[in-house]
Short mmCIF file of C-alpha atoms in Angstrom, two decimals:
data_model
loop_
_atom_site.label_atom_id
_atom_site.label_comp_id
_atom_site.label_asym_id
_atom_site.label_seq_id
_atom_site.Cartn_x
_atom_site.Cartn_y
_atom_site.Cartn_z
CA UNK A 1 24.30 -8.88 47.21
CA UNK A 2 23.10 -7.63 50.48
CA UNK A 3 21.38 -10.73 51.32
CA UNK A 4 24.18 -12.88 50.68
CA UNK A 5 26.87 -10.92 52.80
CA UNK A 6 24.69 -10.34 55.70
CA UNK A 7 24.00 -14.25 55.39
CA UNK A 8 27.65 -15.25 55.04
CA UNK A 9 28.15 -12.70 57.89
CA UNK A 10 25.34 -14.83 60.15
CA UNK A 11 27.04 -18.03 59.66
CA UNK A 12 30.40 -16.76 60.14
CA UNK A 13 29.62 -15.99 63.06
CA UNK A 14 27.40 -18.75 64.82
CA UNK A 15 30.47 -21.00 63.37
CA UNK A 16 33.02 -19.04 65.27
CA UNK A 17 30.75 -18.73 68.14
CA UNK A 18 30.13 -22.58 68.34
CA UNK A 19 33.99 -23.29 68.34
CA UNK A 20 35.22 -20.35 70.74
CA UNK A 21 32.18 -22.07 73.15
CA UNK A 22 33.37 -25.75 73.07
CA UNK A 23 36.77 -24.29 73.94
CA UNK A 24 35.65 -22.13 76.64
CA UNK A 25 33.09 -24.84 78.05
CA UNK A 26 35.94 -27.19 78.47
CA UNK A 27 37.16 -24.65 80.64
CA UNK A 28 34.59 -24.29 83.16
CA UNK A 29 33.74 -27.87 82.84
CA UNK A 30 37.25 -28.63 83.91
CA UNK A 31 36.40 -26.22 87.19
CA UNK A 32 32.83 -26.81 87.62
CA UNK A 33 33.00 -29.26 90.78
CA UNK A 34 29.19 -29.76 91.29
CA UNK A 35 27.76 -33.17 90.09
CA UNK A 36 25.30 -31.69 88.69
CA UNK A 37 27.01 -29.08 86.19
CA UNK A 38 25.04 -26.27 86.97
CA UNK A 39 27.54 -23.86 86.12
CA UNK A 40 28.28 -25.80 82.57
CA UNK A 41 24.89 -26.06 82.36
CA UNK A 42 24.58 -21.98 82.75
CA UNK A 43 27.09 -21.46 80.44
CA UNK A 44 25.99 -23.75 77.90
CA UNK A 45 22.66 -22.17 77.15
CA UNK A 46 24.31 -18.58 76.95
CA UNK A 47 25.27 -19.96 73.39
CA UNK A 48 22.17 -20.11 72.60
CA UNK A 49 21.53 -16.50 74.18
CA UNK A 50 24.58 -15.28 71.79
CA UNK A 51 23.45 -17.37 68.66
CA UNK A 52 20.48 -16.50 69.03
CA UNK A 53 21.71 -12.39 69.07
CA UNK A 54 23.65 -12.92 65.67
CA UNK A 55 21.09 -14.34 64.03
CA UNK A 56 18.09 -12.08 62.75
CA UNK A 57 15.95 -12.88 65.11
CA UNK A 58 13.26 -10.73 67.31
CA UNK A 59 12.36 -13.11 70.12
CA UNK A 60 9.45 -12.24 72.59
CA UNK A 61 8.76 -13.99 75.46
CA UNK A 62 5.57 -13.68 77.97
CA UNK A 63 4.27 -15.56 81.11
CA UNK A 64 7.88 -15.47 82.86
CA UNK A 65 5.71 -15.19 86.46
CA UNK A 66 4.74 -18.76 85.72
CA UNK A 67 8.31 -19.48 86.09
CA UNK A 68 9.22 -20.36 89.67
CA UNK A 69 13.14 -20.73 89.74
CA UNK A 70 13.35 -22.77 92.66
CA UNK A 71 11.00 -25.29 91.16
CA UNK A 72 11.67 -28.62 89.14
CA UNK A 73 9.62 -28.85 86.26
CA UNK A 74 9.17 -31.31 83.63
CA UNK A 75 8.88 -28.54 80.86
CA UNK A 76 7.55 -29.44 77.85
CA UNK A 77 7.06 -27.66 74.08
CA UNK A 78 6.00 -27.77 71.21
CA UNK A 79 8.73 -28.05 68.39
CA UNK A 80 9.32 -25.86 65.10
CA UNK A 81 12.93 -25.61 64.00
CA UNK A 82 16.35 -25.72 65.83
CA UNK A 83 15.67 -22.25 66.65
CA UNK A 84 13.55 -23.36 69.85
CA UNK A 85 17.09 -24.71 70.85
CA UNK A 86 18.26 -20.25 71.08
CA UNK A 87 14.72 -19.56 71.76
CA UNK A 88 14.45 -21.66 75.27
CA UNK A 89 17.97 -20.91 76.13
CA UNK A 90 16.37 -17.28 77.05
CA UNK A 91 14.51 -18.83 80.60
CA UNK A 92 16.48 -18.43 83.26
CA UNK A 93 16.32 -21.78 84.95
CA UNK A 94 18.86 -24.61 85.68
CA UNK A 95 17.98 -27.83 83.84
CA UNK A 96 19.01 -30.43 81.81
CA UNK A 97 17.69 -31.27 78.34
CA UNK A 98 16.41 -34.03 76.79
CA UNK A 99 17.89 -34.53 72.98
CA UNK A 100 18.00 -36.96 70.20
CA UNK A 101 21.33 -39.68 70.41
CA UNK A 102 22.51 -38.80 66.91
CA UNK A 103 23.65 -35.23 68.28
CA UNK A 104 25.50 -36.30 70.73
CA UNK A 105 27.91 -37.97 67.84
CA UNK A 106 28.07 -34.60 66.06
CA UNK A 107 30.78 -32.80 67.22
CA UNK A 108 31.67 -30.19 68.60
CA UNK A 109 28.01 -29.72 69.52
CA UNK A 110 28.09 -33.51 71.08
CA UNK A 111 30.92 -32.53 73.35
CA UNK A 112 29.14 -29.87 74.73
CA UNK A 113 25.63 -31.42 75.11
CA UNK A 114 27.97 -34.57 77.19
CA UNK A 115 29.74 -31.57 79.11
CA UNK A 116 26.70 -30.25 80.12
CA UNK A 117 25.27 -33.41 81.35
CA UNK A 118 22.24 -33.30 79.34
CA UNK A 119 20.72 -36.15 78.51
CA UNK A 120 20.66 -38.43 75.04
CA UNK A 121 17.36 -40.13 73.93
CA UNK A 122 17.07 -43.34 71.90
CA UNK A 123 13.38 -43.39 70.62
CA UNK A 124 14.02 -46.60 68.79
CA UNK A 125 15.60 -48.43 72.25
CA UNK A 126 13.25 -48.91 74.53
CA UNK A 127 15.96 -49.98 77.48
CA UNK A 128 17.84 -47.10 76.62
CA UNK A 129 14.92 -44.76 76.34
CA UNK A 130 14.14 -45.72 79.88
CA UNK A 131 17.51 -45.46 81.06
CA UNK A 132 16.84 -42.07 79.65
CA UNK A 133 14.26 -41.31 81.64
CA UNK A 134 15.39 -42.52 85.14
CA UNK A 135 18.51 -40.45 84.41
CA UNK A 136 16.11 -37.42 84.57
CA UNK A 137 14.16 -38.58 87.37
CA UNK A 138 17.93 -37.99 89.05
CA UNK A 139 17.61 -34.92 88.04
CA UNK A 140 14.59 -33.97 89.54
CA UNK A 141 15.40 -35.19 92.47
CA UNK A 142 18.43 -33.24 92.72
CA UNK A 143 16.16 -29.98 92.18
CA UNK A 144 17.27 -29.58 88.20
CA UNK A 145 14.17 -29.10 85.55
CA UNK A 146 14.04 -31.24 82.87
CA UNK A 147 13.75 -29.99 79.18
CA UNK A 148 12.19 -31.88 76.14
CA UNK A 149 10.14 -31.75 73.26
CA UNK A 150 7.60 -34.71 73.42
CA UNK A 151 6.34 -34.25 69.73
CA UNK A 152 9.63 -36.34 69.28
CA UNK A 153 10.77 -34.60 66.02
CA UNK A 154 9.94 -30.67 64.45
CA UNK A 155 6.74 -30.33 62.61
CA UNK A 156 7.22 -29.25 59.19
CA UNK A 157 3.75 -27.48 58.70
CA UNK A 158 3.90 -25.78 62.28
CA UNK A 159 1.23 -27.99 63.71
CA UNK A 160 1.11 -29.29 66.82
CA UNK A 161 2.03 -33.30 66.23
CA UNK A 162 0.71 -36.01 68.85
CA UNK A 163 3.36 -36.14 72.33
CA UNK A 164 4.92 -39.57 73.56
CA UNK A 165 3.66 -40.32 76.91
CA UNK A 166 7.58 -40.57 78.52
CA UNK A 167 7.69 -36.93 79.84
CA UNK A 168 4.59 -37.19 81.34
CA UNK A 169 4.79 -40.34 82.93
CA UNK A 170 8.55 -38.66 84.42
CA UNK A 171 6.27 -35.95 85.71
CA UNK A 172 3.53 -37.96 87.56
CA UNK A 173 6.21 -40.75 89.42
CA UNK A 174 8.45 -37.83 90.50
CA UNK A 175 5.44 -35.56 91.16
CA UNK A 176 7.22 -32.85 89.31
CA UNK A 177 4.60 -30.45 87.91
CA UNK A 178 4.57 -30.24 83.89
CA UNK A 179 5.42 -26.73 82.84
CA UNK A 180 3.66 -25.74 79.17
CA UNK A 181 5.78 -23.56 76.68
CA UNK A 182 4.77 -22.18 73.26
CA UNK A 183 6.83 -21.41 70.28
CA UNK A 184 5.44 -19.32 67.33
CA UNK A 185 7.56 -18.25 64.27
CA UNK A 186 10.61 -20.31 64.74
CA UNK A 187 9.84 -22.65 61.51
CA UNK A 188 10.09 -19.74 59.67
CA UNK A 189 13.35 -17.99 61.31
CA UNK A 190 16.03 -20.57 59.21
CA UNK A 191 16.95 -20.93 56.17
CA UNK A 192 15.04 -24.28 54.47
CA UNK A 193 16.97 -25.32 51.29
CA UNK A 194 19.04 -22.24 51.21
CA UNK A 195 21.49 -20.70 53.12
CA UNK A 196 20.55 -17.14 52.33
CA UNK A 197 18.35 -15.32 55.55
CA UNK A 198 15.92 -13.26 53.82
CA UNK A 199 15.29 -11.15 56.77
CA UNK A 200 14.52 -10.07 60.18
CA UNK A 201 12.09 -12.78 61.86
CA UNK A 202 10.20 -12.48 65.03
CA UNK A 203 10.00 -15.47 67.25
CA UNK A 204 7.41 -16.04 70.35
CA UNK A 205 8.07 -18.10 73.25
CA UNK A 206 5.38 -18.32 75.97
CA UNK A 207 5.25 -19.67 79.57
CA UNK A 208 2.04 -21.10 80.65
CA UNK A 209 0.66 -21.54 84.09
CA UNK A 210 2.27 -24.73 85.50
CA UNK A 211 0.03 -28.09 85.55
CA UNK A 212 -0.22 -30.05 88.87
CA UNK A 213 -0.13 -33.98 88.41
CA UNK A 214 -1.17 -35.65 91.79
CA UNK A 215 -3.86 -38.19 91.03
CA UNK A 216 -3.48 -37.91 86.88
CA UNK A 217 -3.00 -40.24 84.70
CA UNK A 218 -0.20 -40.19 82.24
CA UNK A 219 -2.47 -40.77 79.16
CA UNK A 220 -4.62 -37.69 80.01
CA UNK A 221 -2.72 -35.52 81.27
CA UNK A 222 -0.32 -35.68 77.81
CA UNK A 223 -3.43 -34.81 76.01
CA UNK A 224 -4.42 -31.91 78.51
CA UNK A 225 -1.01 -30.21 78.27
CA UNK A 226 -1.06 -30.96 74.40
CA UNK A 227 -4.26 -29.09 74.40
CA UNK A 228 -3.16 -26.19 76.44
CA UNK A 229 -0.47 -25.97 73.85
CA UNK A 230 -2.58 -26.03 70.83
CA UNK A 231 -4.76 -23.73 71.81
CA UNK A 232 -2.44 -21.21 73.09
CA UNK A 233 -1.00 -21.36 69.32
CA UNK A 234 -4.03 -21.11 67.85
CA UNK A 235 -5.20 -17.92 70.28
CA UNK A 236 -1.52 -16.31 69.23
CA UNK A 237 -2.07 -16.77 65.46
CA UNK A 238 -5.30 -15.49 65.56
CA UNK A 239 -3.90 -11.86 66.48
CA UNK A 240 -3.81 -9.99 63.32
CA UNK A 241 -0.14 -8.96 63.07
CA UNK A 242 3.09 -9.27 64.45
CA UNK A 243 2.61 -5.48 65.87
CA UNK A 244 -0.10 -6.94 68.30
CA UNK A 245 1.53 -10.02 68.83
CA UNK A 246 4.75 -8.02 70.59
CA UNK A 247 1.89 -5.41 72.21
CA UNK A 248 0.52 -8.65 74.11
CA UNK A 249 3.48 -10.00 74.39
CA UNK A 250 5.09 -8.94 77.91
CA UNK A 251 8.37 -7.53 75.78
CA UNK A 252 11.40 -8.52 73.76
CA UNK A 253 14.04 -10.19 74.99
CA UNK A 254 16.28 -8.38 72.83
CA UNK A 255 16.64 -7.12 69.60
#
């Protein structure tokens, strides 16, 4: 009984949260006067700062000095649930995302992804997957990061699956250095054929060292950042428990 209050009580509360946002988005949308959104844009990911509080969820992030504010990055992760939506929202750095077409028809989330300016991918277009891309390459330009998950989809084992080549190839024309994240634990943090939250899950994000890309090659340097990934995940899991996970872990976000 428990269980199933607490989990009404979770998505009671992301629902409200998700419609008071769209509301008060349109708000500072309707003020925001930069082209860019950056204030939207701010605003935006603090929903997934406050969904991310309601939910049970102990998130952990390390490596925040590789993190240069003032820097555009193509940043790139790996990809476990809609959780690393919450989970990412936590860096502090303006940018736009990358995201999948079909939610930009789901509203209200749609409206707000448009309001933020982020940016919807067609991976079955190629003219619009390049529009895509050169609408990023703005971006950069205009001293915004760009956000995406190049496995193209979430793995449903946790495994790292192979990365499309776009990001990278973003990265190397725009000379925008590739910036590596790691999720851990987020597969496991919703519900999968249920609605009912068994528990209190922790969740590790963590920012690696930034990756250069004058004189690379798109190719190779997808699989070098891929790799940098991998084993990262690999050299988290192999800790022995969660306790020494958050002990080298540089310290909860919250929770």
């Amino acid at each position: 009984m428990i269980r199933i209050l607490r989990s009404l009580w979770i998505w009671s509360a992301s629902a409200t949260l998700i419609l008071f946002w769209t509301a008060l988005l349109a708000i500072i949308r309707l003020f925001d006067r930069d082209p860019q959104r950056r204030r939207t844009g701010r605003w935006f990911r603090l929903l997934g700062t406050s969904l991310a509080r309601v939910n049970p969820w102990r998130i952990h992030i390390s490596g925040a000095e590789h993190l240069d504010p003032r820097q555009a990055y193509v940043i790139v992760s790996n990809h476990q649930s809609l959780a690393d939506i919450p989970l990412l929202s936590h860096l502090r750095i303006d940018a736009k995302w990358m995201a999948k077409s079909e939610l930009f028809k789901t509203p209200p989330l749609g409206w707000m992804l448009r309001m933020a300016g982020d940016v919807p991918v067609n991976r079955r277009d190629r003219r619009k997957g390049a529009m895509a891309l050169l609408q990023c390459a703005r971006y950069l330009r205009q001293g915004l990061s760009v956000v995406c998950f190049p496995e193209g989809t979430r793995s449903t084992d946790g495994e790292v699956l192979p990365f499309t080549e776009g990001p990278f190839q973003l990265a190397i024309r725009e000379g925008a250095p590739v910036l590596p994240l790691v999720v851990e634990g987020s597969g496991n943090a919703l519900p999968r054929g249920s609605w009912i939250f068994e528990g209190t899950r922790d969740i590790w994000l963590r920012v690696l060292e930034a990756v250069p890309v004058k004189g690379c090659q798109s190719g190779a340097l997808r699989d070098a950042v891929r790799q940098k990934i991998v084993e990262e995940l690999g050299r988290m899991r192999s800790l022995a428990d969660a306790s020494e996970r958050v002990h080298w872990q540089d310290k909860p976000a919250h929770g």
